[in-house]
Amino acid sequence: SQKYQHLLVESRNQVGLVTLNRPKALNALCSDLFTELNEALAKFDNDDGIGAIVLTGSEKAFAAGADIKEMSNTNYIENFQSNFLGHWTQISKTRKPIIAAVNGFALGGGCELAMMCDIIYAGDKAKFGQPEIKLGTIPGAGGTQRLTHAVGKSKAMEMVLTGSWNLSAEEAERAGLVSKVFPADKVVDEAVKTAGKIAEHSRPMVQMAKEAVNQAYELNLSSGLLFERRLFHSTFGTADQREGMQAFIEKRPAKFGQK
Ligand code: CAA
């Protein structure tokens, strides 16, 4: 983990844990931080010993957004030519599941980063918001898209148009943005526990299931159902499917991972 300037990286059994660690700027997502994050996630994605990933920040802030100081002096043509924020989409290409364990502020790009993950667990004092409108800009990494899918149009419009960042953890759970809320000091351990459970399942099945759920955001219903059914059929070409069903019949735990 020493090689990263803005991250702490460790593994706990089969779970990769990435902690955003730029406390002086409340984990504002500067370019260097994002480059490191992409690298750390890609490493875990390619590591056979890892089955799922947890991404977290500090108790005060998951992340307070894109780095406003870094952004403030850039202009249109620079951002267009560098495709600014384009490299953020790499996160959502990670094939292993990522659980965001969110404490404190998840604002702007911080909220968007959490939404690029597959599951969001929140500490009871977490605050979600898209305050970009107050800065004279709009969300640029999913705040108008993933948020609308997650919480519906009315809440998304309210957050994006007013810039109020007071969607509490409880409200976020009620709206479907967050799957569970825990006391702040428990959320990382709970996320690691859930990631550990996921990591015990068949790796390819977990990845296929993630791909299939994600298609629900891309395809119409009949295409999505067909995509799902064909993947389901393909699971019958694997040793893990035979082992999983045989283990059930023999009333023993399954041993996944044979080729
Ligand atoms: N970028 C750069 N620096 C940031 C930052 C950000 N997004 N958020 C906080 N910081 C810095 C502050 O400038 C401050 O640094 P200094 O000590 O050098 O002044 C330090 O972090 C601590 O912050 P505060 O003193 O402001 O802490 P606070 O507890 O009083 O307030 C806060 C916390 C309400 C989160 C406040 O920091 C804040 O409003 N931050 C900005 C939130 C925001 O607007 N995010 C959206 C960014 S735009 C974006 O993300 C675009 C996109 O869609 C990708």
PDB file of C-alpha atoms and ligand atoms in Angstrom:
ATOM      1  CA  SER A   1       0.000   0.000   0.000  1.00  0.00           C
ATOM      2  CA  GLN A   2       2.994   2.311   0.435  1.00  0.00           C
ATOM      3  CA  LYS A   3       3.256   2.947  -3.272  1.00  0.00           C
ATOM      4  CA  TYR A   4      -0.016   4.890  -3.360  1.00  0.00           C
ATOM      5  CA  GLN A   5      -0.124   8.528  -2.384  1.00  0.00           C
ATOM      6  CA  HIS A   6      -3.885   8.798  -1.873  1.00  0.00           C
ATOM      7  CA  LEU A   7      -5.000   5.232  -1.100  1.00  0.00           C
ATOM      8  CA  LEU A   8      -4.575   2.528   1.488  1.00  0.00           C
ATOM      9  CA  VAL A   9      -4.886  -0.941   0.032  1.00  0.00           C
ATOM     10  CA  GLU A  10      -5.092  -4.222   1.920  1.00  0.00           C
ATOM     11  CA  SER A  11      -6.694  -7.609   1.585  1.00  0.00           C
ATOM     12  CA  ARG A  12      -8.733  -9.356   4.223  1.00  0.00           C
ATOM     13  CA  ASN A  13      -8.932 -13.015   3.246  1.00  0.00           C
ATOM     14  CA  GLN A  14     -10.579 -13.010  -0.158  1.00  0.00           C
ATOM     15  CA  VAL A  15     -11.719  -9.385   0.045  1.00  0.00           C
ATOM     16  CA  GLY A  16      -9.758  -6.457  -1.373  1.00  0.00           C
ATOM     17  CA  LEU A  17     -10.171  -3.284   0.694  1.00  0.00           C
ATOM     18  CA  VAL A  18      -9.392   0.107  -0.841  1.00  0.00           C
ATOM     19  CA  THR A  19      -9.544   3.178   1.430  1.00  0.00           C
ATOM     20  CA  LEU A  20      -9.466   6.657  -0.082  1.00  0.00           C
ATOM     21  CA  ASN A  21      -6.864   8.500   1.944  1.00  0.00           C
ATOM     22  CA  ARG A  22      -6.618  12.182   1.134  1.00  0.00           C
ATOM     23  CA  PRO A  23      -7.865  13.538   4.461  1.00  0.00           C
ATOM     24  CA  LYS A  24      -6.768  17.152   3.976  1.00  0.00           C
ATOM     25  CA  ALA A  25      -9.144  17.535   1.056  1.00  0.00           C
ATOM     26  CA  LEU A  26     -11.933  15.277   2.380  1.00  0.00           C
ATOM     27  CA  ASN A  27     -10.938  12.718  -0.273  1.00  0.00           C
ATOM     28  CA  ALA A  28     -11.596  15.118  -3.144  1.00  0.00           C
ATOM     29  CA  LEU A  29     -11.047  13.042  -6.264  1.00  0.00           C
ATOM     30  CA  CYS A  30      -8.090  14.652  -7.983  1.00  0.00           C
ATOM     31  CA  SER A  31      -6.744  13.085 -11.176  1.00  0.00           C
ATOM     32  CA  ASP A  32      -3.862  11.340  -9.429  1.00  0.00           C
ATOM     33  CA  LEU A  33      -6.206   9.784  -6.893  1.00  0.00           C
ATOM     34  CA  PHE A  34      -8.415   8.428  -9.645  1.00  0.00           C
ATOM     35  CA  THR A  35      -5.459   7.039 -11.591  1.00  0.00           C
ATOM     36  CA  GLU A  36      -4.352   5.221  -8.432  1.00  0.00           C
ATOM     37  CA  LEU A  37      -7.871   3.979  -7.768  1.00  0.00           C
ATOM     38  CA  ASN A  38      -8.179   2.545 -11.275  1.00  0.00           C
ATOM     39  CA  GLU A  39      -4.838   0.796 -10.809  1.00  0.00           C
ATOM     40  CA  ALA A  40      -5.708  -0.639  -7.383  1.00  0.00           C
ATOM     41  CA  LEU A  41      -9.096  -1.922  -8.559  1.00  0.00           C
ATOM     42  CA  ALA A  42      -7.602  -3.452 -11.713  1.00  0.00           C
ATOM     43  CA  LYS A  43      -5.027  -5.272  -9.555  1.00  0.00           C
ATOM     44  CA  PHE A  44      -7.729  -6.792  -7.371  1.00  0.00           C
ATOM     45  CA  ASP A  45      -9.833  -7.590 -10.443  1.00  0.00           C
ATOM     46  CA  ASN A  46      -6.908  -9.601 -11.850  1.00  0.00           C
ATOM     47  CA  ASP A  47      -5.957 -11.257  -8.548  1.00  0.00           C
ATOM     48  CA  ASP A  48      -7.218 -14.866  -8.286  1.00  0.00           C
ATOM     49  CA  GLY A  49      -7.076 -14.647  -4.504  1.00  0.00           C
ATOM     50  CA  ILE A  50      -9.675 -11.876  -4.407  1.00  0.00           C
ATOM     51  CA  GLY A  51     -13.405 -12.479  -4.878  1.00  0.00           C
ATOM     52  CA  ALA A  52     -14.924  -9.087  -4.089  1.00  0.00           C
ATOM     53  CA  ILE A  53     -13.822  -5.551  -3.297  1.00  0.00           C
ATOM     54  CA  VAL A  54     -14.810  -2.942  -0.701  1.00  0.00           C
ATOM     55  CA  LEU A  55     -14.231   0.753  -1.376  1.00  0.00           C
ATOM     56  CA  THR A  56     -14.407   3.199   1.502  1.00  0.00           C
ATOM     57  CA  GLY A  57     -13.222   6.624   2.687  1.00  0.00           C
ATOM     58  CA  SER A  58     -12.950   8.123   6.163  1.00  0.00           C
ATOM     59  CA  GLU A  59     -15.617   8.586   8.833  1.00  0.00           C
ATOM     60  CA  LYS A  60     -15.874  12.266   7.863  1.00  0.00           C
ATOM     61  CA  ALA A  61     -15.978  11.820   4.101  1.00  0.00           C
ATOM     62  CA  PHE A  62     -16.333   9.030   1.603  1.00  0.00           C
ATOM     63  CA  ALA A  63     -15.409  11.719  -0.944  1.00  0.00           C
ATOM     64  CA  ALA A  64     -16.350  15.407  -1.230  1.00  0.00           C
ATOM     65  CA  GLY A  65     -16.429  15.293  -5.024  1.00  0.00           C
ATOM     66  CA  ALA A  66     -14.144  16.032  -7.904  1.00  0.00           C
ATOM     67  CA  ASP A  67     -11.245  18.296  -6.925  1.00  0.00           C
ATOM     68  CA  ILE A  68     -12.672  21.798  -7.324  1.00  0.00           C
ATOM     69  CA  LYS A  69      -9.268  23.481  -7.018  1.00  0.00           C
ATOM     70  CA  GLU A  70      -7.832  21.296  -9.777  1.00  0.00           C
ATOM     71  CA  MET A  71     -10.881  21.825 -11.997  1.00  0.00           C
ATOM     72  CA  SER A  72     -11.362  25.525 -11.443  1.00  0.00           C
ATOM     73  CA  ASN A  73      -8.824  26.757 -13.970  1.00  0.00           C
ATOM     74  CA  THR A  74      -9.509  24.300 -16.769  1.00  0.00           C
ATOM     75  CA  ASN A  75     -11.448  25.322 -19.848  1.00  0.00           C
ATOM     76  CA  TYR A  76     -13.834  23.687 -22.261  1.00  0.00           C
ATOM     77  CA  ILE A  77     -11.379  22.650 -24.944  1.00  0.00           C
ATOM     78  CA  GLU A  78      -8.906  21.185 -22.436  1.00  0.00           C
ATOM     79  CA  ASN A  79     -11.645  19.162 -20.795  1.00  0.00           C
ATOM     80  CA  PHE A  80     -13.002  18.040 -24.146  1.00  0.00           C
ATOM     81  CA  GLN A  81      -9.595  17.019 -25.456  1.00  0.00           C
ATOM     82  CA  SER A  82      -8.490  15.224 -22.312  1.00  0.00           C
ATOM     83  CA  ASN A  83     -12.000  13.734 -22.049  1.00  0.00           C
ATOM     84  CA  PHE A  84     -12.005  14.876 -18.409  1.00  0.00           C
ATOM     85  CA  LEU A  85     -13.804  12.372 -16.139  1.00  0.00           C
ATOM     86  CA  GLY A  86     -13.674   9.777 -18.939  1.00  0.00           C
ATOM     87  CA  HIS A  87     -11.176   7.690 -16.985  1.00  0.00           C
ATOM     88  CA  TRP A  88     -13.638   7.485 -14.087  1.00  0.00           C
ATOM     89  CA  THR A  89     -15.802   5.073 -16.111  1.00  0.00           C
ATOM     90  CA  GLN A  90     -13.057   2.456 -15.724  1.00  0.00           C
ATOM     91  CA  ILE A  91     -14.450   1.751 -12.225  1.00  0.00           C
ATOM     92  CA  SER A  92     -17.719   0.474 -13.621  1.00  0.00           C
ATOM     93  CA  LYS A  93     -15.832  -1.964 -15.879  1.00  0.00           C
ATOM     94  CA  THR A  94     -14.471  -3.843 -12.866  1.00  0.00           C
ATOM     95  CA  ARG A  95     -15.796  -7.399 -13.221  1.00  0.00           C
ATOM     96  CA  LYS A  96     -15.679  -8.365  -9.557  1.00  0.00           C
ATOM     97  CA  PRO A  97     -18.349  -6.835  -7.314  1.00  0.00           C
ATOM     98  CA  ILE A  98     -17.488  -3.631  -5.468  1.00  0.00           C
ATOM     99  CA  ILE A  99     -19.270  -2.635  -2.263  1.00  0.00           C
ATOM    100  CA  ALA A 100     -19.050   1.061  -1.368  1.00  0.00           C
ATOM    101  CA  ALA A 101     -18.920   1.560   2.406  1.00  0.00           C
ATOM    102  CA  VAL A 102     -19.943   5.202   2.748  1.00  0.00           C
ATOM    103  CA  ASN A 103     -19.451   7.350   5.846  1.00  0.00           C
ATOM    104  CA  GLY A 104     -19.839  11.116   5.992  1.00  0.00           C
ATOM    105  CA  PHE A 105     -19.987  13.191   2.826  1.00  0.00           C
ATOM    106  CA  ALA A 106     -20.627  11.511  -0.518  1.00  0.00           C
ATOM    107  CA  LEU A 107     -21.023  14.642  -2.603  1.00  0.00           C
ATOM    108  CA  GLY A 108     -20.829  15.310  -6.315  1.00  0.00           C
ATOM    109  CA  GLY A 109     -18.225  12.958  -7.746  1.00  0.00           C
ATOM    110  CA  GLY A 110     -18.189  11.193  -4.364  1.00  0.00           C
ATOM    111  CA  CYS A 111     -21.856  10.267  -4.700  1.00  0.00           C
ATOM    112  CA  GLU A 112     -21.200   9.337  -8.330  1.00  0.00           C
ATOM    113  CA  LEU A 113     -18.277   7.126  -7.353  1.00  0.00           C
ATOM    114  CA  ALA A 114     -20.427   5.313  -4.794  1.00  0.00           C
ATOM    115  CA  MET A 115     -23.064   4.783  -7.482  1.00  0.00           C
ATOM    116  CA  MET A 116     -20.467   3.222  -9.821  1.00  0.00           C
ATOM    117  CA  CYS A 117     -20.105   0.483  -7.215  1.00  0.00           C
ATOM    118  CA  ASP A 118     -22.488  -2.485  -7.135  1.00  0.00           C
ATOM    119  CA  ILE A 119     -23.823  -2.241  -3.596  1.00  0.00           C
ATOM    120  CA  ILE A 120     -23.828   0.773  -1.267  1.00  0.00           C
ATOM    121  CA  TYR A 121     -23.724   0.340   2.508  1.00  0.00           C
ATOM    122  CA  ALA A 122     -23.985   3.587   4.457  1.00  0.00           C
ATOM    123  CA  GLY A 123     -23.027   4.672   7.937  1.00  0.00           C
ATOM    124  CA  ASP A 124     -25.897   6.353   9.778  1.00  0.00           C
ATOM    125  CA  LYS A 125     -24.347   9.812   9.374  1.00  0.00           C
ATOM    126  CA  ALA A 126     -23.670   9.545   5.651  1.00  0.00           C
ATOM    127  CA  LYS A 127     -24.896  12.415   3.459  1.00  0.00           C
ATOM    128  CA  PHE A 128     -25.469  12.061  -0.260  1.00  0.00           C
ATOM    129  CA  GLY A 129     -25.787  14.983  -2.636  1.00  0.00           C
ATOM    130  CA  GLN A 130     -25.030  16.494  -6.026  1.00  0.00           C
ATOM    131  CA  PRO A 131     -24.006  20.094  -5.224  1.00  0.00           C
ATOM    132  CA  GLU A 132     -22.456  20.863  -8.648  1.00  0.00           C
ATOM    133  CA  ILE A 133     -25.227  23.335  -9.514  1.00  0.00           C
ATOM    134  CA  LYS A 134     -23.943  25.591  -6.732  1.00  0.00           C
ATOM    135  CA  LEU A 135     -20.558  25.691  -8.470  1.00  0.00           C
ATOM    136  CA  GLY A 136     -22.049  26.806 -11.757  1.00  0.00           C
ATOM    137  CA  THR A 137     -21.829  23.391 -13.377  1.00  0.00           C
ATOM    138  CA  ILE A 138     -23.742  20.096 -13.422  1.00  0.00           C
ATOM    139  CA  PRO A 139     -22.887  16.524 -12.401  1.00  0.00           C
ATOM    140  CA  GLY A 140     -20.470  14.961 -14.868  1.00  0.00           C
ATOM    141  CA  ALA A 141     -19.981  11.341 -13.796  1.00  0.00           C
ATOM    142  CA  GLY A 142     -23.430   9.821 -13.487  1.00  0.00           C
ATOM    143  CA  GLY A 143     -25.263  12.167 -11.114  1.00  0.00           C
ATOM    144  CA  THR A 144     -28.040  12.835 -13.585  1.00  0.00           C
ATOM    145  CA  GLN A 145     -28.161   9.223 -14.825  1.00  0.00           C
ATOM    146  CA  ARG A 146     -27.342   6.630 -12.179  1.00  0.00           C
ATOM    147  CA  LEU A 147     -28.998   8.728  -9.469  1.00  0.00           C
ATOM    148  CA  THR A 148     -32.221   8.951 -11.489  1.00  0.00           C
ATOM    149  CA  HIS A 149     -32.214   5.184 -11.982  1.00  0.00           C
ATOM    150  CA  ALA A 150     -31.610   4.692  -8.272  1.00  0.00           C
ATOM    151  CA  VAL A 151     -33.992   7.143  -6.604  1.00  0.00           C
ATOM    152  CA  GLY A 152     -36.425   8.116  -9.362  1.00  0.00           C
ATOM    153  CA  LYS A 153     -36.953  11.385 -11.183  1.00  0.00           C
ATOM    154  CA  SER A 154     -38.456  13.582  -8.487  1.00  0.00           C
ATOM    155  CA  LYS A 155     -35.756  12.998  -5.866  1.00  0.00           C
ATOM    156  CA  ALA A 156     -32.955  13.106  -8.453  1.00  0.00           C
ATOM    157  CA  MET A 157     -34.281  16.393  -9.862  1.00  0.00           C
ATOM    158  CA  GLU A 158     -34.558  17.842  -6.385  1.00  0.00           C
ATOM    159  CA  MET A 159     -30.982  16.903  -5.503  1.00  0.00           C
ATOM    160  CA  VAL A 160     -29.466  17.961  -8.835  1.00  0.00           C
ATOM    161  CA  LEU A 161     -31.434  21.217  -9.206  1.00  0.00           C
ATOM    162  CA  THR A 162     -31.170  22.466  -5.618  1.00  0.00           C
ATOM    163  CA  GLY A 163     -27.699  21.101  -4.869  1.00  0.00           C
ATOM    164  CA  SER A 164     -28.823  20.306  -1.333  1.00  0.00           C
ATOM    165  CA  TRP A 165     -26.742  17.505   0.012  1.00  0.00           C
ATOM    166  CA  ASN A 166     -29.050  16.437   2.744  1.00  0.00           C
ATOM    167  CA  LEU A 167     -30.147  13.023   1.537  1.00  0.00           C
ATOM    168  CA  SER A 168     -29.500  11.198   4.787  1.00  0.00           C
ATOM    169  CA  ALA A 169     -28.488   7.565   5.033  1.00  0.00           C
ATOM    170  CA  GLU A 170     -32.023   6.588   6.085  1.00  0.00           C
ATOM    171  CA  GLU A 171     -33.600   8.502   3.204  1.00  0.00           C
ATOM    172  CA  ALA A 172     -31.071   7.034   0.805  1.00  0.00           C
ATOM    173  CA  GLU A 173     -31.992   3.558   1.999  1.00  0.00           C
ATOM    174  CA  ARG A 174     -35.703   4.269   1.669  1.00  0.00           C
ATOM    175  CA  ALA A 175     -35.169   5.584  -1.853  1.00  0.00           C
ATOM    176  CA  GLY A 176     -33.203   2.487  -2.874  1.00  0.00           C
ATOM    177  CA  LEU A 177     -29.825   4.189  -3.341  1.00  0.00           C
ATOM    178  CA  VAL A 178     -28.384   2.351  -0.355  1.00  0.00           C
ATOM    179  CA  SER A 179     -29.089  -1.272   0.506  1.00  0.00           C
ATOM    180  CA  LYS A 180     -28.328  -1.138   4.266  1.00  0.00           C
ATOM    181  CA  VAL A 181     -27.487   1.399   6.977  1.00  0.00           C
ATOM    182  CA  PHE A 182     -25.188   0.640   9.930  1.00  0.00           C
ATOM    183  CA  PRO A 183     -23.642   2.605  12.799  1.00  0.00           C
ATOM    184  CA  ALA A 184     -20.733   4.555  11.300  1.00  0.00           C
ATOM    185  CA  ASP A 185     -18.014   2.478  12.954  1.00  0.00           C
ATOM    186  CA  LYS A 186     -19.538  -0.818  11.730  1.00  0.00           C
ATOM    187  CA  VAL A 187     -20.108  -0.106   8.056  1.00  0.00           C
ATOM    188  CA  VAL A 188     -16.681  -1.154   6.748  1.00  0.00           C
ATOM    189  CA  ASP A 189     -16.691  -4.417   8.699  1.00  0.00           C
ATOM    190  CA  GLU A 190     -20.218  -5.183   7.522  1.00  0.00           C
ATOM    191  CA  ALA A 191     -19.229  -4.453   3.915  1.00  0.00           C
ATOM    192  CA  VAL A 192     -16.182  -6.712   4.261  1.00  0.00           C
ATOM    193  CA  LYS A 193     -18.399  -9.428   5.748  1.00  0.00           C
ATOM    194  CA  THR A 194     -20.832  -9.236   2.832  1.00  0.00           C
ATOM    195  CA  ALA A 195     -17.966  -9.122   0.333  1.00  0.00           C
ATOM    196  CA  GLY A 196     -16.533 -12.211   2.038  1.00  0.00           C
ATOM    197  CA  LYS A 197     -19.816 -14.062   1.541  1.00  0.00           C
ATOM    198  CA  ILE A 198     -19.864 -13.098  -2.125  1.00  0.00           C
ATOM    199  CA  ALA A 199     -16.245 -14.242  -2.466  1.00  0.00           C
ATOM    200  CA  GLU A 200     -17.181 -17.753  -1.305  1.00  0.00           C
ATOM    201  CA  HIS A 201     -19.456 -18.245  -4.283  1.00  0.00           C
ATOM    202  CA  SER A 202     -18.365 -19.346  -7.724  1.00  0.00           C
ATOM    203  CA  ARG A 203     -16.292 -16.528  -9.227  1.00  0.00           C
ATOM    204  CA  PRO A 204     -17.629 -16.865 -12.765  1.00  0.00           C
ATOM    205  CA  MET A 205     -21.217 -17.082 -11.493  1.00  0.00           C
ATOM    206  CA  VAL A 206     -20.759 -13.913  -9.450  1.00  0.00           C
ATOM    207  CA  GLN A 207     -19.395 -12.126 -12.495  1.00  0.00           C
ATOM    208  CA  MET A 208     -22.183 -13.389 -14.741  1.00  0.00           C
ATOM    209  CA  ALA A 209     -24.794 -12.329 -12.204  1.00  0.00           C
ATOM    210  CA  LYS A 210     -23.242  -8.854 -11.990  1.00  0.00           C
ATOM    211  CA  GLU A 211     -23.203  -8.562 -15.782  1.00  0.00           C
ATOM    212  CA  ALA A 212     -26.826  -9.659 -15.973  1.00  0.00           C
ATOM    213  CA  VAL A 213     -28.065  -7.195 -13.337  1.00  0.00           C
ATOM    214  CA  ASN A 214     -26.153  -4.380 -15.047  1.00  0.00           C
ATOM    215  CA  GLN A 215     -27.904  -5.166 -18.320  1.00  0.00           C
ATOM    216  CA  ALA A 216     -31.154  -4.157 -16.624  1.00  0.00           C
ATOM    217  CA  TYR A 217     -29.885  -0.573 -17.029  1.00  0.00           C
ATOM    218  CA  GLU A 218     -28.949  -0.979 -20.675  1.00  0.00           C
ATOM    219  CA  LEU A 219     -31.582  -3.154 -22.361  1.00  0.00           C
ATOM    220  CA  ASN A 220     -35.332  -3.288 -22.791  1.00  0.00           C
ATOM    221  CA  LEU A 221     -37.121  -6.050 -20.879  1.00  0.00           C
ATOM    222  CA  SER A 222     -37.313  -8.739 -23.559  1.00  0.00           C
ATOM    223  CA  SER A 223     -33.641  -8.275 -24.552  1.00  0.00           C
ATOM    224  CA  GLY A 224     -32.612  -8.253 -20.897  1.00  0.00           C
ATOM    225  CA  LEU A 225     -34.563 -11.424 -20.167  1.00  0.00           C
ATOM    226  CA  LEU A 226     -33.002 -13.121 -23.188  1.00  0.00           C
ATOM    227  CA  PHE A 227     -29.510 -12.009 -22.109  1.00  0.00           C
ATOM    228  CA  GLU A 228     -30.223 -13.409 -18.645  1.00  0.00           C
ATOM    229  CA  ARG A 229     -31.616 -16.707 -19.904  1.00  0.00           C
ATOM    230  CA  ARG A 230     -28.690 -17.304 -22.276  1.00  0.00           C
ATOM    231  CA  LEU A 231     -26.192 -16.629 -19.481  1.00  0.00           C
ATOM    232  CA  PHE A 232     -28.219 -18.948 -17.253  1.00  0.00           C
ATOM    233  CA  HIS A 233     -27.975 -21.659 -19.942  1.00  0.00           C
ATOM    234  CA  SER A 234     -24.227 -21.116 -20.161  1.00  0.00           C
ATOM    235  CA  THR A 235     -23.795 -21.801 -16.442  1.00  0.00           C
ATOM    236  CA  PHE A 236     -24.681 -25.429 -17.263  1.00  0.00           C
ATOM    237  CA  GLY A 237     -21.414 -25.682 -19.159  1.00  0.00           C
ATOM    238  CA  THR A 238     -19.418 -25.180 -15.957  1.00  0.00           C
ATOM    239  CA  ALA A 239     -18.032 -27.439 -13.238  1.00  0.00           C
ATOM    240  CA  ASP A 240     -19.308 -24.958 -10.632  1.00  0.00           C
ATOM    241  CA  GLN A 241     -22.937 -25.547 -11.633  1.00  0.00           C
ATOM    242  CA  ARG A 242     -22.509 -29.343 -11.370  1.00  0.00           C
ATOM    243  CA  GLU A 243     -20.714 -29.008  -8.031  1.00  0.00           C
ATOM    244  CA  GLY A 244     -23.240 -26.524  -6.614  1.00  0.00           C
ATOM    245  CA  MET A 245     -26.256 -28.678  -7.396  1.00  0.00           C
ATOM    246  CA  GLN A 246     -24.552 -31.970  -6.427  1.00  0.00           C
ATOM    247  CA  ALA A 247     -23.501 -30.450  -3.086  1.00  0.00           C
ATOM    248  CA  PHE A 248     -27.097 -29.413  -2.409  1.00  0.00           C
ATOM    249  CA  ILE A 249     -28.318 -32.940  -3.117  1.00  0.00           C
ATOM    250  CA  GLU A 250     -25.590 -34.472  -0.938  1.00  0.00           C
ATOM    251  CA  LYS A 251     -26.295 -31.922   1.838  1.00  0.00           C
ATOM    252  CA  ARG A 252     -22.687 -30.663   1.976  1.00  0.00           C
ATOM    253  CA  PRO A 253     -21.018 -27.306   1.305  1.00  0.00           C
ATOM    254  CA  ALA A 254     -20.060 -26.729  -2.327  1.00  0.00           C
ATOM    255  CA  LYS A 255     -16.406 -26.473  -3.342  1.00  0.00           C
ATOM    256  CA  PHE A 256     -16.289 -24.029  -6.192  1.00  0.00           C
ATOM    257  CA  GLY A 257     -13.396 -23.191  -8.424  1.00  0.00           C
ATOM    258  CA  GLN A 258     -12.688 -26.331 -10.449  1.00  0.00           C
ATOM    259  CA  LYS A 259     -11.892 -25.632 -14.067  1.00  0.00           C
TER     260      LYS A 259
HETATM  261  N1  CAA B   1     -12.361  19.798  -3.994  1.00  0.00           N
HETATM  262  C1  CAA B   1     -11.221  20.336  -3.483  1.00  0.00           C
HETATM  263  N2  CAA B   1     -11.049  20.530  -2.166  1.00  0.00           N
HETATM  264  C2  CAA B   1     -12.055  20.207  -1.335  1.00  0.00           C
HETATM  265  C3  CAA B   1     -13.259  19.673  -1.804  1.00  0.00           C
HETATM  266  C4  CAA B   1     -13.396  19.449  -3.210  1.00  0.00           C
HETATM  267  N3  CAA B   1     -14.479  18.894  -3.747  1.00  0.00           N
HETATM  268  N4  CAA B   1     -14.093  19.458  -0.760  1.00  0.00           N
HETATM  269  C5  CAA B   1     -13.422  19.860   0.324  1.00  0.00           C
HETATM  270  N5  CAA B   1     -12.195  20.316  -0.008  1.00  0.00           N
HETATM  271  C6  CAA B   1     -11.141  20.857   0.869  1.00  0.00           C
HETATM  272  C7  CAA B   1     -11.504  22.249   1.342  1.00  0.00           C
HETATM  273  O1  CAA B   1     -11.156  23.204   0.360  1.00  0.00           O
HETATM  274  C8  CAA B   1     -10.669  22.355   2.597  1.00  0.00           C
HETATM  275  O2  CAA B   1      -9.330  22.628   2.233  1.00  0.00           O
HETATM  276  P1  CAA B   1      -8.501  23.785   2.998  1.00  0.00           P
HETATM  277  O3  CAA B   1      -8.367  23.275   4.392  1.00  0.00           O
HETATM  278  O4  CAA B   1      -7.227  23.818   2.242  1.00  0.00           O
HETATM  279  O5  CAA B   1      -9.340  25.028   2.916  1.00  0.00           O
HETATM  280  C9  CAA B   1     -10.708  20.934   3.159  1.00  0.00           C
HETATM  281  O6  CAA B   1     -11.086  20.081   2.054  1.00  0.00           O
HETATM  282  C10 CAA B   1     -11.741  20.743   4.243  1.00  0.00           C
HETATM  283  O7  CAA B   1     -13.003  21.191   3.753  1.00  0.00           O
HETATM  284  P2  CAA B   1     -13.939  22.259   4.523  1.00  0.00           P
HETATM  285  O8  CAA B   1     -13.108  23.165   5.340  1.00  0.00           O
HETATM  286  O9  CAA B   1     -14.837  22.863   3.511  1.00  0.00           O
HETATM  287  O10 CAA B   1     -14.728  21.261   5.485  1.00  0.00           O
HETATM  288  P3  CAA B   1     -16.197  21.480   6.086  1.00  0.00           P
HETATM  289  O11 CAA B   1     -16.381  20.375   7.068  1.00  0.00           O
HETATM  290  O12 CAA B   1     -16.372  22.882   6.532  1.00  0.00           O
HETATM  291  O13 CAA B   1     -17.217  21.269   4.853  1.00  0.00           O
HETATM  292  C11 CAA B   1     -18.068  20.123   2.888  1.00  0.00           C
HETATM  293  C12 CAA B   1     -17.336  20.009   4.247  1.00  0.00           C
HETATM  294  C13 CAA B   1     -19.510  20.565   3.115  1.00  0.00           C
HETATM  295  C14 CAA B   1     -18.028  18.754   2.252  1.00  0.00           C
HETATM  296  C15 CAA B   1     -17.353  21.172   1.999  1.00  0.00           C
HETATM  297  O14 CAA B   1     -15.964  20.871   1.975  1.00  0.00           O
HETATM  298  C16 CAA B   1     -17.841  21.203   0.578  1.00  0.00           C
HETATM  299  O15 CAA B   1     -18.882  21.766   0.294  1.00  0.00           O
HETATM  300  N6  CAA B   1     -17.069  20.637  -0.379  1.00  0.00           N
HETATM  301  C17 CAA B   1     -17.361  20.680  -1.779  1.00  0.00           C
HETATM  302  C18 CAA B   1     -18.471  19.727  -2.148  1.00  0.00           C
HETATM  303  C19 CAA B   1     -18.791  19.837  -3.626  1.00  0.00           C
HETATM  304  O16 CAA B   1     -19.214  20.863  -4.119  1.00  0.00           O
HETATM  305  N7  CAA B   1     -18.589  18.721  -4.383  1.00  0.00           N
HETATM  306  C20 CAA B   1     -18.854  18.687  -5.800  1.00  0.00           C
HETATM  307  C21 CAA B   1     -17.596  18.875  -6.563  1.00  0.00           C
HETATM  308  S1  CAA B   1     -17.865  19.050  -8.312  1.00  0.00           S
HETATM  309  C22 CAA B   1     -17.988  17.483  -8.913  1.00  0.00           C
HETATM  310  O17 CAA B   1     -17.893  16.526  -8.190  1.00  0.00           O
HETATM  311  C23 CAA B   1     -18.209  17.336 -10.393  1.00  0.00           C
HETATM  312  C24 CAA B   1     -18.604  15.970 -10.835  1.00  0.00           C
HETATM  313  O18 CAA B   1     -19.757  15.685 -11.073  1.00  0.00           O
HETATM  314  C25 CAA B   1     -17.603  14.929 -11.051  1.00  0.00           C
END
